[in-house]
PDB file of C-alpha atoms and ligand atoms in Angstrom:
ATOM      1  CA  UNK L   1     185.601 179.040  37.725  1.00 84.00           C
ATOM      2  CA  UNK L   2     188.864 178.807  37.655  1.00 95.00           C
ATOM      3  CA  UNK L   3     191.277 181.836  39.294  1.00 97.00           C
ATOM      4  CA  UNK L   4     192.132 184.756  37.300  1.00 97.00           C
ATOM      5  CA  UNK L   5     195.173 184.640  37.153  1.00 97.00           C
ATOM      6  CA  UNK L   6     195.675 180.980  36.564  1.00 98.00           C
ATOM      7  CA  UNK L   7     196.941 179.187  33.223  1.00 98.00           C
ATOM      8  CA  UNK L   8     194.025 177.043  31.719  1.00 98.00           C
ATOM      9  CA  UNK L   9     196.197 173.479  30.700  1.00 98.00           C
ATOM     10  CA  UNK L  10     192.910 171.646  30.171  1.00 98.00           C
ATOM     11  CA  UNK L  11     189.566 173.385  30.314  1.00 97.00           C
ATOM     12  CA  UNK L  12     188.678 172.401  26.541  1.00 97.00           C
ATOM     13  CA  UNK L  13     189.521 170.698  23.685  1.00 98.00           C
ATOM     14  CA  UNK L  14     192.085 173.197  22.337  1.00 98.00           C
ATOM     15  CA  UNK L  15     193.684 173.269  25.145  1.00 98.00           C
ATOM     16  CA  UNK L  16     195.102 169.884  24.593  1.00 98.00           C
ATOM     17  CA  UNK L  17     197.505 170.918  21.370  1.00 97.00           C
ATOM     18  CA  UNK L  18     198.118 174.262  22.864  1.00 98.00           C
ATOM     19  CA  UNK L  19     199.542 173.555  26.011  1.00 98.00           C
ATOM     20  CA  UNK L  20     200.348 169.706  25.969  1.00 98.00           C
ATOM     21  CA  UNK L  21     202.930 167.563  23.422  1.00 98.00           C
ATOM     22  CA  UNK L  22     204.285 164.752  23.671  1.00 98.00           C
ATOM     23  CA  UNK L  23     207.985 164.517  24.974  1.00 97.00           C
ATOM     24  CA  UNK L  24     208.829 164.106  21.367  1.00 97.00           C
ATOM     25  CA  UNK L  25     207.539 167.187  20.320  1.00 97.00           C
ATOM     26  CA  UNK L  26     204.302 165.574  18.717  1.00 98.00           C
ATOM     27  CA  UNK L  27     201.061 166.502  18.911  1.00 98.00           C
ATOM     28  CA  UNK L  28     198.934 164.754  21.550  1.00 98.00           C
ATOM     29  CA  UNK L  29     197.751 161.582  20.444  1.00 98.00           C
ATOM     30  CA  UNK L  30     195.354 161.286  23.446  1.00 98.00           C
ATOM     31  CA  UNK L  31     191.598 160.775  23.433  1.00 98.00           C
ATOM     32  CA  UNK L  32     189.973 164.101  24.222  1.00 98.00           C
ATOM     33  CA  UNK L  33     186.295 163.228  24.590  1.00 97.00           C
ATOM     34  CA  UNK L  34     183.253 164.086  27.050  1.00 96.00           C
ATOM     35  CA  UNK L  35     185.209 166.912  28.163  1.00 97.00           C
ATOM     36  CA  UNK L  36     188.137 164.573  29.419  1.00 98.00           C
ATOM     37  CA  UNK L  37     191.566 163.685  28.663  1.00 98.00           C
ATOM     38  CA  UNK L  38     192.185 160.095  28.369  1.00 97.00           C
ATOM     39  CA  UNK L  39     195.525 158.735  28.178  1.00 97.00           C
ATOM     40  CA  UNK L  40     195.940 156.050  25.147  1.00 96.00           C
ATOM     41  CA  UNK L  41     197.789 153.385  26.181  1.00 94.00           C
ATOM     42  CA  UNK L  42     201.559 153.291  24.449  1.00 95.00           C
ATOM     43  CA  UNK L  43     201.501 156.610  23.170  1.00 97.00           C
ATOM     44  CA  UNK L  44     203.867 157.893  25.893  1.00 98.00           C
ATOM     45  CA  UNK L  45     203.436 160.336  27.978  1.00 98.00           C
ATOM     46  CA  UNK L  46     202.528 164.276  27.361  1.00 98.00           C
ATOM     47  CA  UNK L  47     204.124 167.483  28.675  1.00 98.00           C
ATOM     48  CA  UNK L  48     203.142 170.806  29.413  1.00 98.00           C
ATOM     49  CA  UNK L  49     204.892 173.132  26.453  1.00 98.00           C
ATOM     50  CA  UNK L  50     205.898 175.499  29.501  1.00 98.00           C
ATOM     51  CA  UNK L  51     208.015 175.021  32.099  1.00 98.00           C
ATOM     52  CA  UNK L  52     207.320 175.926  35.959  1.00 98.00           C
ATOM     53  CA  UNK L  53     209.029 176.824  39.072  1.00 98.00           C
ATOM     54  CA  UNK L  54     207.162 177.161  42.035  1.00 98.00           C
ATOM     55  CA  UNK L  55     203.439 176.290  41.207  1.00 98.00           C
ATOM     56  CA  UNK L  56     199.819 176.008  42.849  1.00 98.00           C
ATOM     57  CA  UNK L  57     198.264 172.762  40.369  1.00 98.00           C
ATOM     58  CA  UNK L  58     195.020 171.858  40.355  1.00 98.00           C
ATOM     59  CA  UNK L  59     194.102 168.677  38.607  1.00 98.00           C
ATOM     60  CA  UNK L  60     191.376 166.026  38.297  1.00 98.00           C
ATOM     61  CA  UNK L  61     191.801 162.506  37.567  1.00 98.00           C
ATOM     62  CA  UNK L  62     189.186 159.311  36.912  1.00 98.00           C
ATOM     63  CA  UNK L  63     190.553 155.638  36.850  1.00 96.00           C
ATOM     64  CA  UNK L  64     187.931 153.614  34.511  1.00 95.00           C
ATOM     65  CA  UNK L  65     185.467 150.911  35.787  1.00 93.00           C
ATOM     66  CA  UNK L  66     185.728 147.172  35.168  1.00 87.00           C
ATOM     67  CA  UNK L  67     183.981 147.879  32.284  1.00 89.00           C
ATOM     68  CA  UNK L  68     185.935 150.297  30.546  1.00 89.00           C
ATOM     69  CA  UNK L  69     189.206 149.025  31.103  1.00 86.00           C
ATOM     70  CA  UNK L  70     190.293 147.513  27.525  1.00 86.00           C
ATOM     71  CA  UNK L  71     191.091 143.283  27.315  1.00 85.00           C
ATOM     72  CA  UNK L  72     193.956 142.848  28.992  1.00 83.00           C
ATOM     73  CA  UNK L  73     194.518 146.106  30.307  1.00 83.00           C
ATOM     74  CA  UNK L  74     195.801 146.219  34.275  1.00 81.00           C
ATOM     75  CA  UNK L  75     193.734 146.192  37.094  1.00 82.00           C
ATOM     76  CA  UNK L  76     194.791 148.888  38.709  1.00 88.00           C
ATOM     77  CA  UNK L  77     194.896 152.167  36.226  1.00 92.00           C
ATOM     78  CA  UNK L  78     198.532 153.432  36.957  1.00 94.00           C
ATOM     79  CA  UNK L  79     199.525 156.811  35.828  1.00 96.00           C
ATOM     80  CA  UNK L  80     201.471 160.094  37.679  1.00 98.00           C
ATOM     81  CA  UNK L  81     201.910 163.183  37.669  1.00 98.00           C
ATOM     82  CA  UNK L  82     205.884 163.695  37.485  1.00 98.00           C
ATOM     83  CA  UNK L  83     206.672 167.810  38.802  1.00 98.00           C
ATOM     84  CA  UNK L  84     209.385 169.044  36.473  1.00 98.00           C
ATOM     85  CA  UNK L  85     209.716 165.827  34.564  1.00 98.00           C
ATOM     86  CA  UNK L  86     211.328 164.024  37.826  1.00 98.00           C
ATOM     87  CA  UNK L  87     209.040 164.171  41.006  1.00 98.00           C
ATOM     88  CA  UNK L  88     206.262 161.915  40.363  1.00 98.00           C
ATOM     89  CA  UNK L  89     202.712 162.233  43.081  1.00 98.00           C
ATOM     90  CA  UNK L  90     201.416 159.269  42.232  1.00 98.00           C
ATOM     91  CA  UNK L  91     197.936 158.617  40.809  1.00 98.00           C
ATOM     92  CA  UNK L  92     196.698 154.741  40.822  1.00 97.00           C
ATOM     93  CA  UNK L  93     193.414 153.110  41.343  1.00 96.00           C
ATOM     94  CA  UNK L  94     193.651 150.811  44.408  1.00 93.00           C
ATOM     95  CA  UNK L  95     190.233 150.909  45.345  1.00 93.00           C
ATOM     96  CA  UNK L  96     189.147 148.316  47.207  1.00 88.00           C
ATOM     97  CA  UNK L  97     192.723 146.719  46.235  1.00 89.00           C
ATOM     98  CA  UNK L  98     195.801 147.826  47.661  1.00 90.00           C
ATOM     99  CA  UNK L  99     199.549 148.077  46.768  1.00 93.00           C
ATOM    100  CA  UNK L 100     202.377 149.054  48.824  1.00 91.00           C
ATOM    101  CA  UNK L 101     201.930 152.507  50.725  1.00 87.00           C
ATOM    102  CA  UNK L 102     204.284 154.426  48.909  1.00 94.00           C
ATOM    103  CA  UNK L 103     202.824 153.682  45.467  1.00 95.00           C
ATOM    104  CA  UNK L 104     199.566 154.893  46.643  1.00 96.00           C
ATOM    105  CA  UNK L 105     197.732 157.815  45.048  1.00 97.00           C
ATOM    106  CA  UNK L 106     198.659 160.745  46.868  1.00 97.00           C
ATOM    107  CA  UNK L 107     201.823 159.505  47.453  1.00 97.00           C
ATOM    108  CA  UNK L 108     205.264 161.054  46.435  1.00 98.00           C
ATOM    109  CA  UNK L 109     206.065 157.671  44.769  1.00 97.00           C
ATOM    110  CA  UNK L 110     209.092 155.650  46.469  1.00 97.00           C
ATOM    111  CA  UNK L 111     209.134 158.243  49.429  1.00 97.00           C
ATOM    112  CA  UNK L 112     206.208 159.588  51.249  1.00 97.00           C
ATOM    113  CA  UNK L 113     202.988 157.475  51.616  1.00 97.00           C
ATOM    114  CA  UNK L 114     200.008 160.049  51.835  1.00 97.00           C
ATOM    115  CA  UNK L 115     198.882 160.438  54.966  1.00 97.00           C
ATOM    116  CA  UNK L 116     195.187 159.394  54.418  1.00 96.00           C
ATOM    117  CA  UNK L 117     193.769 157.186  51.720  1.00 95.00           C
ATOM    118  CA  UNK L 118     191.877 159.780  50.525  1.00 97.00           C
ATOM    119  CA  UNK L 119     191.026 157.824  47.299  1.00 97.00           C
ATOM    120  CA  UNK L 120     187.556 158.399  45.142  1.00 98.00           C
ATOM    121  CA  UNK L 121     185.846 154.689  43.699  1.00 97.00           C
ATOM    122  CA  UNK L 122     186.949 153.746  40.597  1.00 96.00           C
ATOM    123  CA  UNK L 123     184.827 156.039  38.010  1.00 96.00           C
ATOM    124  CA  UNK L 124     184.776 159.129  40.115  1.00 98.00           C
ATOM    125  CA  UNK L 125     186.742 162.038  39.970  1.00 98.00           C
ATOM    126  CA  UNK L 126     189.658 162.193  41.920  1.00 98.00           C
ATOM    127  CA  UNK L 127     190.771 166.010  42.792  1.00 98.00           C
ATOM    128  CA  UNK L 128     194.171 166.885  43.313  1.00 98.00           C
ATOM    129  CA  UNK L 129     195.647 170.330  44.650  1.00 98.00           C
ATOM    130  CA  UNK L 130     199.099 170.927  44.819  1.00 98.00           C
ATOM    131  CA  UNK L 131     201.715 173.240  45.817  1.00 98.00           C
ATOM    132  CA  UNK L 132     205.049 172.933  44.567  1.00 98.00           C
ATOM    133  CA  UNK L 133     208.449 174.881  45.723  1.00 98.00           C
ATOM    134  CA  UNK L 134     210.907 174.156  43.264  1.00 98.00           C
ATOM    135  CA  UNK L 135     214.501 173.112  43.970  1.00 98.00           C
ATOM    136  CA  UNK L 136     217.066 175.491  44.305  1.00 98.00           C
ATOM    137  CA  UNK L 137     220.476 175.165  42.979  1.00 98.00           C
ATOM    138  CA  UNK L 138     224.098 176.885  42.928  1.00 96.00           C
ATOM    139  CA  UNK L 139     226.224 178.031  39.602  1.00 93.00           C
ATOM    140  CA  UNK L 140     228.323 175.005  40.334  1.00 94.00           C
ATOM    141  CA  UNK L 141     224.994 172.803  40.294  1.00 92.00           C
ATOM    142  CA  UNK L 142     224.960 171.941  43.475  1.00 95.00           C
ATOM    143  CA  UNK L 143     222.005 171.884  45.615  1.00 97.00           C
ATOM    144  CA  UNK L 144     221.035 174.752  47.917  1.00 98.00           C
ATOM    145  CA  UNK L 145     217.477 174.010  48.552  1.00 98.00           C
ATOM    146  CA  UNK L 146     215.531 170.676  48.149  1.00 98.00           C
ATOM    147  CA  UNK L 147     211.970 170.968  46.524  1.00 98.00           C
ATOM    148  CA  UNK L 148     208.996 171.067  48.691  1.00 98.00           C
ATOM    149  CA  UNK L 149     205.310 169.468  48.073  1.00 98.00           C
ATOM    150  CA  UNK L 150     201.891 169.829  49.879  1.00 98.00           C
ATOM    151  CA  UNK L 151     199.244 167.838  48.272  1.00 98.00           C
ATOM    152  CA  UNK L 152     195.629 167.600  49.274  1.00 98.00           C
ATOM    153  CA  UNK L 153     193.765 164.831  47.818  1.00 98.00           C
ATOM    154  CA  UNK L 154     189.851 165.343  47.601  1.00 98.00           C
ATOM    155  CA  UNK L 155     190.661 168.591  49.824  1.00 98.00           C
ATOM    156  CA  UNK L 156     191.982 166.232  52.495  1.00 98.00           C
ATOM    157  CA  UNK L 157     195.935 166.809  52.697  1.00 98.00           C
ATOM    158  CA  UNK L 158     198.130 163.978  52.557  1.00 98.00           C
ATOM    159  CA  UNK L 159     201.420 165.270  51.514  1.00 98.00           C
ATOM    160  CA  UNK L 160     202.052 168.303  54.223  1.00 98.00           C
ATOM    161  CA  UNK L 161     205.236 170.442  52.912  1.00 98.00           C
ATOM    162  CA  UNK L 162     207.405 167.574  52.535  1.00 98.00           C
ATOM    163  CA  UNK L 163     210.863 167.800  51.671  1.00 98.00           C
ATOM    164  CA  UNK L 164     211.296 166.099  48.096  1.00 98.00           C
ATOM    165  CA  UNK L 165     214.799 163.471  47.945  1.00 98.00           C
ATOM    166  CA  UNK L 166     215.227 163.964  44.638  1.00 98.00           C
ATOM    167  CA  UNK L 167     214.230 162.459  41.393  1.00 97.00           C
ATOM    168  CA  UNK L 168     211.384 159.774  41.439  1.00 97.00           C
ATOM    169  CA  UNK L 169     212.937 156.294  41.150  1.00 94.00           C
ATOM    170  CA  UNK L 170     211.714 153.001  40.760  1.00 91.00           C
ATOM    171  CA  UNK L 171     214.406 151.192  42.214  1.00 92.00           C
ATOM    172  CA  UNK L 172     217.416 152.707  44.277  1.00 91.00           C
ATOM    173  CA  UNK L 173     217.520 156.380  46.519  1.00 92.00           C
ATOM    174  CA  UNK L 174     216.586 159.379  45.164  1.00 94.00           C
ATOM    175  CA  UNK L 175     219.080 162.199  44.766  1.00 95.00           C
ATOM    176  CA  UNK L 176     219.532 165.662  42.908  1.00 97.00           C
ATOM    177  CA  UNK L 177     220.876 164.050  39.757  1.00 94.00           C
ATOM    178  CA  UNK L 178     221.398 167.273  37.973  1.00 94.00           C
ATOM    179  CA  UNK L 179     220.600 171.055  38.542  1.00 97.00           C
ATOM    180  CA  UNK L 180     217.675 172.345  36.452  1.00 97.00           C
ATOM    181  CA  UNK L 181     215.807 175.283  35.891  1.00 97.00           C
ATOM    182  CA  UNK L 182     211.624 175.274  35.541  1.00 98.00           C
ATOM    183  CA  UNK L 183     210.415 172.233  33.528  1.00 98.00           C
ATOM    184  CA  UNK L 184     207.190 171.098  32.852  1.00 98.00           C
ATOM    185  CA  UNK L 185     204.625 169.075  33.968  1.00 98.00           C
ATOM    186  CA  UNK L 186     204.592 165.634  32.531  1.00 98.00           C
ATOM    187  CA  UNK L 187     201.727 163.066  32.524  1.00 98.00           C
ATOM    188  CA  UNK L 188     202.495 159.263  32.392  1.00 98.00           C
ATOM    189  CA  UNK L 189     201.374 157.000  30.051  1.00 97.00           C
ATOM    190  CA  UNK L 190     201.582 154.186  32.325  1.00 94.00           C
ATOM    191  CA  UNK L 191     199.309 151.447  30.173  1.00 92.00           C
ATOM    192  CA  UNK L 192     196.257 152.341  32.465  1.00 93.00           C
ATOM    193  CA  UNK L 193     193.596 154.330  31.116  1.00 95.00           C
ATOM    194  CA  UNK L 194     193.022 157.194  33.666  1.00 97.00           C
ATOM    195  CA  UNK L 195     191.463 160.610  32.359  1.00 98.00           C
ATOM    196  CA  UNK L 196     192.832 164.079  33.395  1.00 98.00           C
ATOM    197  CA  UNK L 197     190.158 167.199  33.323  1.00 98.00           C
ATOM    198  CA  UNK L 198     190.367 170.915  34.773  1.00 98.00           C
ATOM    199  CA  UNK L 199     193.642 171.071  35.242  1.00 98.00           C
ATOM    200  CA  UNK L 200     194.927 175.055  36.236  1.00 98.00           C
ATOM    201  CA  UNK L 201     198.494 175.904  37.288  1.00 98.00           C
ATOM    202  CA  UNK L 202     199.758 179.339  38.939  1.00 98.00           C
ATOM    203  CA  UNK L 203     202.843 180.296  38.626  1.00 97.00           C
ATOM    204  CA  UNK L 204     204.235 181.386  42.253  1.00 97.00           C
TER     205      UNK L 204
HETATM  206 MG1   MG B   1     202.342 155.855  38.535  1.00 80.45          MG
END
């Protein structure tokens, strides 16, 4: 069971449309089946309707066999988990395959390889729990406090209060582009089809 006082994002099927949209607004045009939520492939991502600040997250995550990828689709099921719509803990199937340590699940992607490979096989559940600090800012914008992340992956931790460098990027340093207030949580559609179930968030 989940805590009391925790928010229930995903523990059924109406959860989806109740807490989740896309970042258009729109309903969510994922697959919710077998008690999972399964991102469909160029639908874009989804976003909590909430924002948060400082945050305990729990979330699970499954990357599909061989089997069930679709033709074409990419070996490796990509997706992430981006903390106020900017800072992305990676979630990617590299089992038995590997990709450069800081795009590793479990790590904050572009800056912090996780300490461990704590990664489940490809069709198992994948358990992440997070705790969050949120940046803090001053009424000029500028930045007081950096954010702060712990993650433990499969209860092992990998991420251990790290100091955050900014907004996830691909390509080039991170930095505090802009000050913001809570935001939500956004999922990526990343063209891999990984499913999200029993996902809880406290507010701190
Ligand atoms: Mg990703």
């Amino acid at each position: 069971p989940i805590p009391s006082d925790a928010i229930p994002l995903l523990q059924q099927a109406s959860d989806v449309n109740k807490y989740w949209q896309h970042t258009n607004g729109k309903p969510v045009n994922w697959i919710y089946a077998n008690d999972r939520l399964t991102v469909k492939p160029k639908t874009g991502a989804i976003i909590t309707k909430q924002g948060f600040c400082d945050m305990q997250l729990h979330l699970e995550w499954r990357a599909p066999v061989a089997s069930e990828r679709r033709k074409g689709a990419p070996k490796h099921a990509n997706s992430g988990i981006k903390i106020q719509e900017r800072y992305e803990v990676q979630i990617l199937d590299t089992y038995n395959g590997s990709v450069y340590v800081n795009g590793q699940a479990g790590a904050m992607y572009k800056q912090a390889a996780p300490m461990v490979d704590a990664l489940s096989p490809s069709g198992e559940w994948n358990i992440y729990d997070i705790i969050f600090r949120a940046p803090k800012f001053d009424n000029t914008g500028g930045l007081t406090k950096a954010a702060y992340i712990t993650v433990l992956h499969n209860g092992v931790l990998v991420q251990d209060n790290f100091e955050i460098e900014g907004t996830t990027m691909h390509k080039g340093k991170a930095k505090y582009f802009n000050a913001h207030g809570c935001k939500p949580i956004l999922l990526q559609d990343h063209n891999g089809e990984i499913s999200f179930r029993n996902i809880w968030v406290r507010a701190l």
